[in-house]
Amino acid sequence: MKILLVEDEERLASFIRKGLVAEGYDVEVAYDGQIGLLLFHKTVYDIIILDVNLPHMNGIDVCRWIRSENETVPVLMLTALDSLADKSDGFNAGADDYLAKPFDFQELLLRIRALTRRNSAKPKQILRLADLELNRDTQTVTRAGKRIDLTTREYALMEYLMLNKGKTISRVDISERVWNLNFDSNTNVIDVYISYLRKKIDKGFSPKLLHTIVGMGYVLREG
């Protein structure tokens, strides 16, 4: 499970990261809001831990940006500001939970587990982008009302892209999340499946939705 930790207090960030890594989590750390947002755009995370008082861009604004692009990733905010008004700002920005400093690491761990469990237990069943629709209950995909037949692997790739629409997804992420393999730079299997999907969901339709971002990966978006 990948976690993005955005915390400008280096000692606290190191303490949290060390504890989470010991629990088996993969943790990336950013020490200011702008870098945190940059990492969010580059990598798919299972949960984001976000401090409020950050340099360059505060946690509230970072949370708003995240929510404008991803409605489902859990966001846990950390702050020394514990008033109802402060919490209201965080929740209104799209945060899922709030933890006031100082806190016990075990409480942080429990909240992370609760948020990720809640998020996985209530997945969105209908995913949409423009006239493209993916039904997770029936595992069917349609575009402009026309059914698109996909293989099992094509569907898994399509679902992953739809869950992260608007975000550039690297070949490494796809390899790990869809194929459950360590990325092999010598294989073009991901490019081949992207080509299969593009022919099925874009050929004969407008606008084109599946785009290649040279040197970075792929993104599903309008225009």
Coordinates of N, CA and C in Angstrom, one line a residue:
M1 N 0.8 -1.2 0.0 CA 0.0 0.0 0.0 C 0.9 1.2 0.0
K2 N 0.6 2.2 -0.9 CA 1.4 3.4 -1.0 C 0.8 4.5 -0.3
I3 N 1.6 5.2 0.5 CA 1.1 6.4 1.2 C 2.0 7.6 0.9
L4 N 1.3 8.7 0.6 CA 2.0 10.0 0.5 C 1.8 10.8 1.8
L5 N 3.0 11.1 2.4 CA 3.0 11.9 3.6 C 3.5 13.3 3.3
V6 N 2.7 14.3 3.5 CA 3.1 15.7 3.2 C 3.2 16.4 4.6
E7 N 4.4 16.6 5.1 CA 4.7 17.1 6.4 C 6.0 17.9 6.4
D8 N 5.9 19.2 6.8 CA 7.2 20.0 6.8 C 8.1 19.9 8.0
E9 N 7.6 19.3 9.1 CA 8.4 19.0 10.2 C 9.2 17.8 10.0
E10 N 10.5 17.9 9.7 CA 11.3 16.8 9.2 C 11.4 15.7 10.2
R11 N 11.6 16.0 11.5 CA 11.7 15.0 12.6 C 10.4 14.2 12.7
L12 N 9.2 14.9 12.6 CA 8.0 14.2 12.7 C 7.7 13.4 11.5
A13 N 8.1 13.9 10.3 CA 7.9 13.2 9.0 C 8.7 11.9 9.1
S14 N 10.0 12.0 9.6 CA 10.9 10.8 9.7 C 10.3 9.8 10.6
F15 N 9.8 10.3 11.8 CA 9.2 9.3 12.8 C 8.0 8.6 12.2
I16 N 7.1 9.3 11.5 CA 5.9 8.7 10.9 C 6.3 7.7 9.8
R17 N 7.2 8.1 8.9 CA 7.6 7.3 7.8 C 8.3 6.0 8.4
K18 N 9.2 6.1 9.3 CA 9.8 4.9 9.9 C 8.8 4.0 10.5
G19 N 7.8 4.5 11.2 CA 6.8 3.6 11.8 C 5.9 2.9 10.8
L20 N 5.6 3.7 9.7 CA 4.7 3.1 8.7 C 5.5 2.1 7.8
V21 N 6.7 2.3 7.5 CA 7.5 1.4 6.8 C 7.7 0.1 7.6
A22 N 7.8 0.2 8.9 CA 7.9 -1.0 9.8 C 6.6 -1.8 9.7
E23 N 5.5 -1.1 9.4 CA 4.2 -1.8 9.3 C 4.0 -2.4 7.9
G24 N 4.9 -2.2 7.0 CA 4.8 -2.7 5.7 C 4.3 -1.8 4.6
Y25 N 4.1 -0.5 5.0 CA 3.7 0.5 4.0 C 4.8 1.1 3.2
D26 N 4.5 1.4 2.0 CA 5.5 2.1 1.1 C 5.2 3.6 1.2
V27 N 6.1 4.4 1.8 CA 5.8 5.8 2.1 C 6.7 6.8 1.3
E28 N 6.1 7.8 0.7 CA 6.9 8.8 0.1 C 6.6 10.1 0.8
V29 N 7.6 10.9 1.0 CA 7.5 12.1 1.9 C 7.7 13.4 1.0
A30 N 6.9 14.4 1.3 CA 7.1 15.7 0.7 C 7.1 16.7 1.9
Y31 N 8.0 17.7 1.8 CA 8.1 18.7 2.9 C 7.4 20.0 2.6
D32 N 6.7 20.1 1.5 CA 5.9 21.3 1.3 C 4.8 21.0 0.4
G33 N 3.8 21.9 0.3 CA 2.5 21.6 -0.4 C 2.7 21.4 -1.9
Q34 N 3.6 22.2 -2.5 CA 3.8 22.1 -4.0 C 4.4 20.8 -4.4
I35 N 5.4 20.4 -3.6 CA 6.1 19.1 -3.9 C 5.1 17.9 -3.7
G36 N 4.3 18.1 -2.6 CA 3.3 17.1 -2.4 C 2.3 16.9 -3.5
L37 N 1.9 18.0 -4.1 CA 0.9 18.0 -5.2 C 1.6 17.4 -6.4
L38 N 2.9 17.7 -6.6 CA 3.7 17.2 -7.7 C 3.8 15.7 -7.6
L39 N 4.0 15.2 -6.4 CA 4.1 13.7 -6.3 C 2.8 13.0 -6.5
F40 N 1.7 13.7 -6.0 CA 0.3 13.2 -6.2 C 0.0 13.0 -7.7
H41 N 0.5 13.9 -8.5 CA 0.3 13.9 -10.0 C 1.1 12.8 -10.7
K42 N 2.2 12.4 -10.0 CA 3.1 11.4 -10.7 C 2.8 10.0 -10.2
T43 N 2.2 9.8 -9.1 CA 2.1 8.4 -8.5 C 0.7 8.2 -8.0
V44 N 0.2 7.0 -8.0 CA -1.1 6.6 -7.5 C -0.9 6.2 -6.0
Y45 N -1.6 6.8 -5.1 CA -1.4 6.5 -3.7 C -2.8 5.9 -3.2
D46 N -2.6 5.1 -2.1 CA -3.8 4.5 -1.5 C -4.4 5.4 -0.4
I47 N -3.5 6.3 0.2 CA -4.0 7.2 1.2 C -3.0 8.4 1.2
I48 N -3.5 9.6 1.5 CA -2.6 10.7 1.6 C -2.7 11.3 3.1
I49 N -1.6 11.5 3.7 CA -1.5 12.1 5.0 C -1.0 13.5 4.8
L50 N -1.8 14.5 5.2 CA -1.5 15.9 4.8 C -1.5 16.8 6.0
D51 N -0.4 17.5 6.2 CA -0.4 18.5 7.3 C -1.1 19.8 6.8
V52 N -1.6 20.6 7.7 CA -2.3 21.8 7.3 C -1.4 22.9 7.0
N53 N -0.5 23.2 7.9 CA 0.4 24.4 7.8 C 1.7 24.0 7.1
L54 N 1.7 24.2 5.8 CA 2.8 23.8 4.9 C 3.3 25.0 4.2
P55 N 4.6 24.9 3.9 CA 5.2 26.0 3.0 C 4.7 26.0 1.6
H56 N 4.7 27.1 0.9 CA 4.4 27.3 -0.5 C 3.0 27.0 -0.9
M57 N 2.3 26.0 -0.3 CA 0.9 25.8 -0.5 C 0.3 25.1 0.7
N58 N -0.7 25.6 1.4 CA -1.1 25.0 2.6 C -1.9 23.8 2.3
G59 N -2.1 22.9 3.4 CA -2.7 21.7 3.2 C -4.2 21.7 2.8
I60 N -4.9 22.8 3.1 CA -6.3 23.0 2.7 C -6.4 23.1 1.2
D61 N -5.5 23.9 0.6 CA -5.5 24.1 -0.8 C -5.0 22.9 -1.5
V62 N -4.0 22.2 -1.0 CA -3.6 20.9 -1.6 C -4.7 19.9 -1.6
C63 N -5.5 19.8 -0.5 CA -6.6 18.9 -0.4 C -7.6 19.2 -1.5
R64 N -7.9 20.5 -1.7 CA -8.9 20.9 -2.7 C -8.4 20.5 -4.1
W65 N -7.2 20.7 -4.4 CA -6.6 20.2 -5.7 C -6.8 18.7 -5.8
I66 N -6.4 18.0 -4.8 CA -6.5 16.5 -4.9 C -8.0 16.1 -5.1
R67 N -8.9 16.7 -4.4 CA -10.3 16.4 -4.6 C -10.9 16.7 -5.9
S68 N -10.3 17.8 -6.5 CA -10.8 18.2 -7.9 C -10.4 17.1 -8.9
E69 N -9.4 16.3 -8.6 CA -8.9 15.4 -9.6 C -9.2 13.9 -9.2
N70 N -9.4 13.7 -7.9 CA -9.6 12.3 -7.4 C -10.6 12.4 -6.3
E71 N -11.8 11.8 -6.5 CA -12.8 11.9 -5.5 C -12.7 10.8 -4.4
T72 N -11.9 9.8 -4.7 CA -12.0 8.6 -3.8 C -10.8 8.4 -2.9
V73 N -9.6 8.9 -3.2 CA -8.4 8.6 -2.4 C -8.6 9.2 -1.0
P74 N -8.4 8.4 0.1 CA -8.6 8.9 1.4 C -7.6 10.0 1.8
V75 N -8.0 11.1 2.4 CA -7.1 12.1 2.9 C -7.2 12.3 4.4
L76 N -6.1 12.1 5.1 CA -6.1 12.3 6.5 C -5.3 13.5 6.8
M77 N -5.9 14.5 7.5 CA -5.2 15.7 7.8 C -4.6 15.7 9.2
L78 N -3.3 16.2 9.3 CA -2.7 16.4 10.6 C -2.5 17.9 10.8
T79 N -2.8 18.3 12.1 CA -2.7 19.7 12.4 C -2.6 20.0 13.9
A80 N -1.9 21.0 14.2 CA -1.9 21.5 15.6 C -3.1 22.4 15.9
L81 N -3.9 22.7 14.8 CA -5.1 23.5 14.9 C -6.3 22.6 15.1
D82 N -6.8 22.7 16.3 CA -7.8 21.7 16.7 C -9.2 22.2 16.9
S83 N -9.4 23.5 16.5 CA -10.8 24.1 16.7 C -11.8 23.5 15.7
L84 N -13.0 23.7 16.0 CA -14.1 23.2 15.2 C -14.0 23.9 13.8
A85 N -13.7 25.2 13.8 CA -13.6 26.0 12.6 C -12.5 25.4 11.7
D86 N -11.3 25.1 12.3 CA -10.2 24.5 11.6 C -10.6 23.2 11.0
K87 N -11.2 22.4 11.7 CA -11.7 21.1 11.2 C -12.7 21.2 10.1
S88 N -13.6 22.2 10.3 CA -14.6 22.5 9.2 C -13.9 22.8 7.9
D89 N -12.9 23.6 8.0 CA -12.1 24.0 6.7 C -11.6 22.8 6.1
G90 N -11.0 21.9 6.8 CA -10.4 20.7 6.3 C -11.5 19.7 5.7
F91 N -12.6 19.5 6.4 CA -13.6 18.7 5.9 C -14.3 19.3 4.6
N92 N -14.5 20.6 4.6 CA -15.1 21.2 3.5 C -14.2 21.2 2.3
A93 N -12.9 21.1 2.5 CA -11.9 20.9 1.4 C -11.9 19.5 0.8
G94 N -12.5 18.6 1.5 CA -12.5 17.2 1.1 C -11.8 16.2 1.9
A95 N -11.3 16.6 3.1 CA -10.6 15.6 3.9 C -11.6 14.6 4.5
D96 N -11.1 13.4 4.7 CA -11.9 12.3 5.2 C -11.8 12.2 6.7
D97 N -10.7 12.6 7.3 CA -10.5 12.5 8.7 C -9.4 13.5 9.2
Y98 N -9.4 13.8 10.5 CA -8.6 14.8 11.1 C -7.9 14.2 12.3
L99 N -6.6 14.5 12.5 CA -5.9 14.0 13.6 C -5.1 15.2 14.2
A100 N -5.3 15.6 15.4 CA -4.7 16.7 16.0 C -3.3 16.3 16.6
K101 N -2.3 17.2 16.4 CA -1.0 17.0 17.0 C -1.0 17.5 18.5
P102 N -0.3 16.9 19.4 CA 0.5 15.7 19.2 C -0.5 14.5 19.2
F103 N 0.0 13.4 18.6 CA -0.9 12.2 18.6 C 0.0 11.0 18.8
D104 N -0.7 9.9 19.2 CA -0.1 8.6 19.4 C 0.0 7.9 18.1
F105 N 1.2 7.3 17.8 CA 1.4 6.7 16.5 C 0.3 5.6 16.2
Q106 N 0.0 4.8 17.3 CA -1.0 3.8 17.1 C -2.4 4.3 16.7
E107 N -2.7 5.5 17.2 CA -4.0 6.1 16.7 C -3.9 6.4 15.2
L108 N -2.8 7.0 14.8 CA -2.6 7.3 13.4 C -2.7 6.0 12.6
L109 N -2.1 4.9 13.0 CA -2.2 3.6 12.3 C -3.6 3.1 12.2
L110 N -4.4 3.2 13.3 CA -5.8 2.8 13.3 C -6.6 3.6 12.4
R111 N -6.4 4.9 12.3 CA -7.1 5.7 11.4 C -6.8 5.4 9.9
I112 N -5.5 5.2 9.6 CA -5.1 4.8 8.3 C -5.8 3.5 7.9
R113 N -5.8 2.5 8.8 CA -6.5 1.2 8.4 C -8.0 1.4 8.2
A114 N -8.6 2.2 9.1 CA -10.1 2.5 9.0 C -10.4 3.2 7.7
L115 N -9.6 4.1 7.3 CA -9.9 4.9 6.1 C -9.7 4.0 4.8
T116 N -8.6 3.3 4.8 CA -8.4 2.4 3.6 C -9.4 1.3 3.5
R117 N -9.8 0.8 4.7 CA -10.8 -0.3 4.7 C -12.2 0.3 4.2
R118 N -12.5 1.5 4.7 CA -13.8 2.1 4.3 C -13.8 2.4 2.8
N119 N -12.6 2.9 2.3 CA -12.5 3.2 0.9 C -12.7 2.0 0.0
S120 N -12.1 0.9 0.4 CA -12.2 -0.3 -0.4 C -13.5 -1.0 -0.3
A121 N -14.2 -0.8 0.8 CA -15.5 -1.4 1.1 C -16.6 -0.8 0.3
K122 N -16.4 0.5 -0.1 CA -17.5 1.2 -0.8 C -17.0 1.8 -2.1
P123 N -16.7 0.9 -3.0 CA -16.2 1.4 -4.3 C -17.3 2.0 -5.1
K124 N -17.0 3.0 -6.0 CA -18.0 3.5 -6.9 C -18.3 2.4 -7.9
Q125 N -19.6 2.1 -8.1 CA -19.9 1.0 -9.0 C -20.0 1.4 -10.5
I126 N -20.3 2.7 -10.7 CA -20.4 3.2 -12.1 C -19.4 4.3 -12.2
L127 N -18.4 4.1 -13.1 CA -17.4 5.1 -13.4 C -17.6 5.7 -14.8
R128 N -17.6 7.0 -14.9 CA -17.9 7.7 -16.1 C -16.9 8.7 -16.5
L129 N -16.7 8.9 -17.8 CA -15.9 9.9 -18.4 C -16.4 10.2 -19.8
A130 N -17.0 11.5 -19.9 CA -17.7 11.8 -21.2 C -18.8 10.8 -21.4
D131 N -18.8 10.1 -22.5 CA -19.8 9.1 -22.8 C -19.3 7.7 -22.6
L132 N -18.2 7.6 -21.9 CA -17.6 6.3 -21.6 C -18.1 5.9 -20.2
E133 N -18.6 4.7 -20.1 CA -19.1 4.2 -18.8 C -18.6 2.8 -18.5
L134 N -18.1 2.6 -17.2 CA -17.7 1.3 -16.8 C -18.5 0.9 -15.6
N135 N -19.2 -0.2 -15.6 CA -20.0 -0.7 -14.5 C -19.2 -1.8 -13.8
R136 N -18.9 -1.5 -12.6 CA -18.0 -2.5 -11.8 C -18.8 -3.7 -11.3
D137 N -20.1 -3.5 -11.2 CA -21.0 -4.7 -10.8 C -21.0 -5.7 -11.9
T138 N -21.3 -5.3 -13.1 CA -21.4 -6.2 -14.2 C -20.1 -6.4 -15.0
Q139 N -19.1 -5.6 -14.7 CA -17.8 -5.6 -15.4 C -18.0 -5.4 -16.9
T140 N -18.8 -4.4 -17.2 CA -19.1 -4.1 -18.6 C -18.7 -2.6 -18.9
V141 N -18.3 -2.4 -20.1 CA -17.9 -1.0 -20.6 C -18.7 -0.6 -21.8
T142 N -19.2 0.6 -21.8 CA -20.0 1.1 -22.9 C -19.4 2.5 -23.3
R143 N -19.6 2.8 -24.6 CA -19.3 4.2 -25.0 C -20.4 4.6 -25.9
A144 N -21.0 5.8 -25.6 CA -22.2 6.3 -26.3 C -23.3 5.2 -26.4
G145 N -23.4 4.5 -25.3 CA -24.4 3.4 -25.3 C -24.1 2.1 -26.0
K146 N -22.9 2.1 -26.6 CA -22.5 0.9 -27.4 C -21.6 0.0 -26.5
R147 N -21.9 -1.2 -26.3 CA -21.1 -2.1 -25.5 C -19.8 -2.4 -26.1
I148 N -18.7 -2.3 -25.3 CA -17.3 -2.6 -25.8 C -16.9 -3.9 -25.1
D149 N -16.6 -4.9 -25.9 CA -16.1 -6.1 -25.3 C -14.6 -6.1 -25.0
L150 N -14.3 -6.4 -23.8 CA -12.9 -6.4 -23.3 C -12.5 -7.8 -22.8
T151 N -11.2 -8.1 -22.9 CA -10.7 -9.3 -22.2 C -10.6 -9.0 -20.7
T152 N -10.3 -10.0 -19.9 CA -10.1 -9.8 -18.5 C -9.0 -8.8 -18.2
R153 N -7.9 -8.9 -18.9 CA -6.8 -8.0 -18.6 C -7.1 -6.6 -19.1
E154 N -7.8 -6.5 -20.3 CA -8.2 -5.2 -20.8 C -9.1 -4.5 -19.8
Y155 N -10.0 -5.3 -19.3 CA -11.0 -4.7 -18.3 C -10.3 -4.2 -17.1
A156 N -9.3 -5.0 -16.6 CA -8.6 -4.5 -15.4 C -7.8 -3.3 -15.6
L157 N -7.2 -3.1 -16.8 CA -6.5 -1.9 -17.2 C -7.5 -0.8 -17.3
M158 N -8.6 -1.0 -18.0 CA -9.6 0.0 -18.2 C -10.1 0.6 -16.8
E159 N -10.4 -0.4 -15.9 CA -10.9 0.0 -14.6 C -9.9 0.9 -13.8
Y160 N -8.6 0.5 -13.9 CA -7.6 1.2 -13.2 C -7.4 2.6 -13.8
L161 N -7.5 2.8 -15.1 CA -7.4 4.1 -15.7 C -8.6 4.9 -15.4
M162 N -9.8 4.3 -15.3 CA -11.0 5.1 -15.0 C -11.0 5.5 -13.5
L163 N -10.5 4.7 -12.7 CA -10.4 5.1 -11.2 C -9.4 6.3 -11.0
N164 N -8.5 6.4 -12.0 CA -7.5 7.5 -11.9 C -7.6 8.5 -13.1
K165 N -8.8 8.7 -13.6 CA -9.0 9.6 -14.7 C -8.5 11.0 -14.4
G166 N -7.9 11.5 -15.5 CA -7.3 12.8 -15.3 C -5.9 12.8 -14.8
K167 N -5.4 11.7 -14.3 CA -4.1 11.6 -13.8 C -3.2 10.8 -14.7
T168 N -1.9 11.3 -14.9 CA -1.0 10.5 -15.7 C -0.5 9.3 -14.9
I169 N -0.7 8.1 -15.5 CA -0.3 6.9 -14.9 C 0.9 6.3 -15.6
S170 N 1.9 6.0 -14.8 CA 3.2 5.5 -15.4 C 3.1 4.0 -15.7
R171 N 4.0 3.5 -16.5 CA 4.0 2.1 -16.9 C 4.4 1.3 -15.6
V172 N 5.2 1.9 -14.7 CA 5.5 1.2 -13.5 C 4.3 1.0 -12.6
D173 N 3.4 2.0 -12.5 CA 2.2 1.9 -11.7 C 1.3 0.8 -12.3
I174 N 1.1 0.8 -13.7 CA 0.3 -0.2 -14.3 C 0.8 -1.6 -14.1
S175 N 2.1 -1.7 -14.3 CA 2.7 -3.0 -14.1 C 2.5 -3.6 -12.7
E176 N 2.6 -2.7 -11.6 CA 2.4 -3.1 -10.3 C 1.0 -3.3 -9.9
R177 N 0.1 -2.5 -10.4 CA -1.3 -2.5 -9.9 C -2.2 -3.4 -10.8
V178 N -1.9 -3.5 -12.1 CA -2.8 -4.3 -13.0 C -2.2 -5.7 -13.2
W179 N -0.8 -5.8 -13.4 CA -0.2 -7.1 -13.6 C 0.4 -7.7 -12.3
N180 N 0.5 -6.9 -11.2 CA 1.0 -7.3 -10.0 C 2.5 -7.9 -10.2
L181 N 3.2 -7.1 -11.0 CA 4.6 -7.5 -11.3 C 5.5 -6.4 -11.1
N182 N 6.8 -6.6 -10.8 CA 7.8 -5.6 -10.8 C 8.0 -5.2 -12.3
F183 N 8.2 -3.9 -12.5 CA 8.2 -3.4 -13.9 C 9.5 -3.9 -14.6
D184 N 9.3 -4.3 -15.8 CA 10.4 -4.8 -16.7 C 10.5 -3.8 -17.9
S185 N 11.5 -3.0 -17.9 CA 11.6 -2.0 -18.9 C 11.8 -2.6 -20.3
N186 N 12.1 -3.9 -20.4 CA 12.4 -4.6 -21.6 C 11.2 -5.1 -22.3
T187 N 10.0 -5.0 -21.7 CA 8.8 -5.6 -22.3 C 7.9 -4.4 -22.7
N188 N 7.2 -4.7 -23.8 CA 6.2 -3.7 -24.3 C 4.8 -4.1 -24.1
V189 N 4.6 -5.1 -23.2 CA 3.2 -5.6 -23.0 C 2.2 -4.5 -22.7
I190 N 2.6 -3.6 -21.8 CA 1.7 -2.5 -21.4 C 1.3 -1.6 -22.6
D191 N 2.3 -1.3 -23.4 CA 2.0 -0.5 -24.6 C 1.1 -1.2 -25.6
V192 N 1.3 -2.5 -25.7 CA 0.4 -3.3 -26.5 C -1.1 -3.3 -26.0
Y193 N -1.2 -3.4 -24.7 CA -2.6 -3.4 -24.2 C -3.2 -2.0 -24.2
I194 N -2.4 -1.0 -24.1 CA -2.9 0.4 -24.3 C -3.4 0.6 -25.7
S195 N -2.6 0.0 -26.6 CA -3.1 0.1 -28.0 C -4.4 -0.6 -28.3
Y196 N -4.5 -1.8 -27.7 CA -5.8 -2.5 -27.8 C -7.0 -1.7 -27.2
L197 N -6.8 -1.1 -26.0 CA -7.8 -0.3 -25.5 C -8.1 0.9 -26.3
R198 N -7.1 1.6 -26.8 CA -7.3 2.8 -27.6 C -8.2 2.5 -28.8
K199 N -7.9 1.4 -29.5 CA -8.7 1.0 -30.6 C -10.2 0.7 -30.3
K200 N -10.4 0.1 -29.1 CA -11.7 -0.2 -28.7 C -12.6 0.9 -28.2
I201 N -11.9 1.8 -27.4 CA -12.7 2.9 -26.8 C -12.7 4.2 -27.5
D202 N -11.7 4.4 -28.4 CA -11.5 5.7 -29.1 C -11.8 5.6 -30.6
K203 N -11.6 4.5 -31.2 CA -11.8 4.4 -32.7 C -13.2 4.6 -33.0
G204 N -13.5 5.6 -33.8 CA -14.9 5.8 -34.2 C -15.7 6.7 -33.3
F205 N -15.0 7.2 -32.2 CA -15.7 8.0 -31.2 C -14.9 9.4 -31.1
S206 N -15.7 10.3 -30.6 CA -15.1 11.7 -30.3 C -15.7 12.2 -29.1
P207 N -14.9 12.9 -28.2 CA -13.4 13.1 -28.3 C -12.6 11.9 -28.0
K208 N -11.3 11.9 -28.3 CA -10.4 10.9 -28.0 C -10.1 11.0 -26.5
L209 N -10.1 9.8 -25.8 CA -10.0 9.9 -24.3 C -8.7 9.3 -23.8
L210 N -8.1 8.4 -24.5 CA -6.9 7.7 -23.9 C -5.7 8.4 -24.6
H211 N -4.8 9.0 -23.8 CA -3.7 9.8 -24.4 C -2.4 9.3 -23.8
T212 N -1.4 9.3 -24.7 CA 0.0 9.0 -24.2 C 0.7 10.3 -23.9
I213 N 1.3 10.3 -22.7 CA 2.1 11.5 -22.3 C 3.6 11.0 -22.4
V214 N 4.3 11.5 -23.4 CA 5.6 11.0 -23.8 C 6.6 11.1 -22.6
G215 N 7.2 10.0 -22.3 CA 8.2 10.0 -21.2 C 7.6 9.8 -19.8
M216 N 6.2 9.9 -19.7 CA 5.6 9.8 -18.4 C 4.6 8.7 -18.2
G217 N 3.8 8.4 -19.3 CA 2.8 7.3 -19.2 C 1.6 7.6 -20.0
Y218 N 0.4 7.3 -19.3 CA -0.9 7.4 -20.0 C -1.9 8.2 -19.2
V219 N -2.9 8.8 -19.8 CA -3.9 9.5 -19.0 C -5.2 9.3 -19.8
L220 N -6.3 9.1 -19.0 CA -7.6 9.0 -19.5 C -8.3 10.4 -19.2
R221 N -8.6 11.1 -20.2 CA -9.2 12.5 -20.0 C -9.9 12.9 -21.3
E222 N -10.7 13.9 -21.2 CA -11.3 14.5 -22.3 C -10.4 15.6 -22.9
G223 N -10.1 15.5 -24.2 CA -9.2 16.4 -24.8 C -7.8 16.4 -24.5

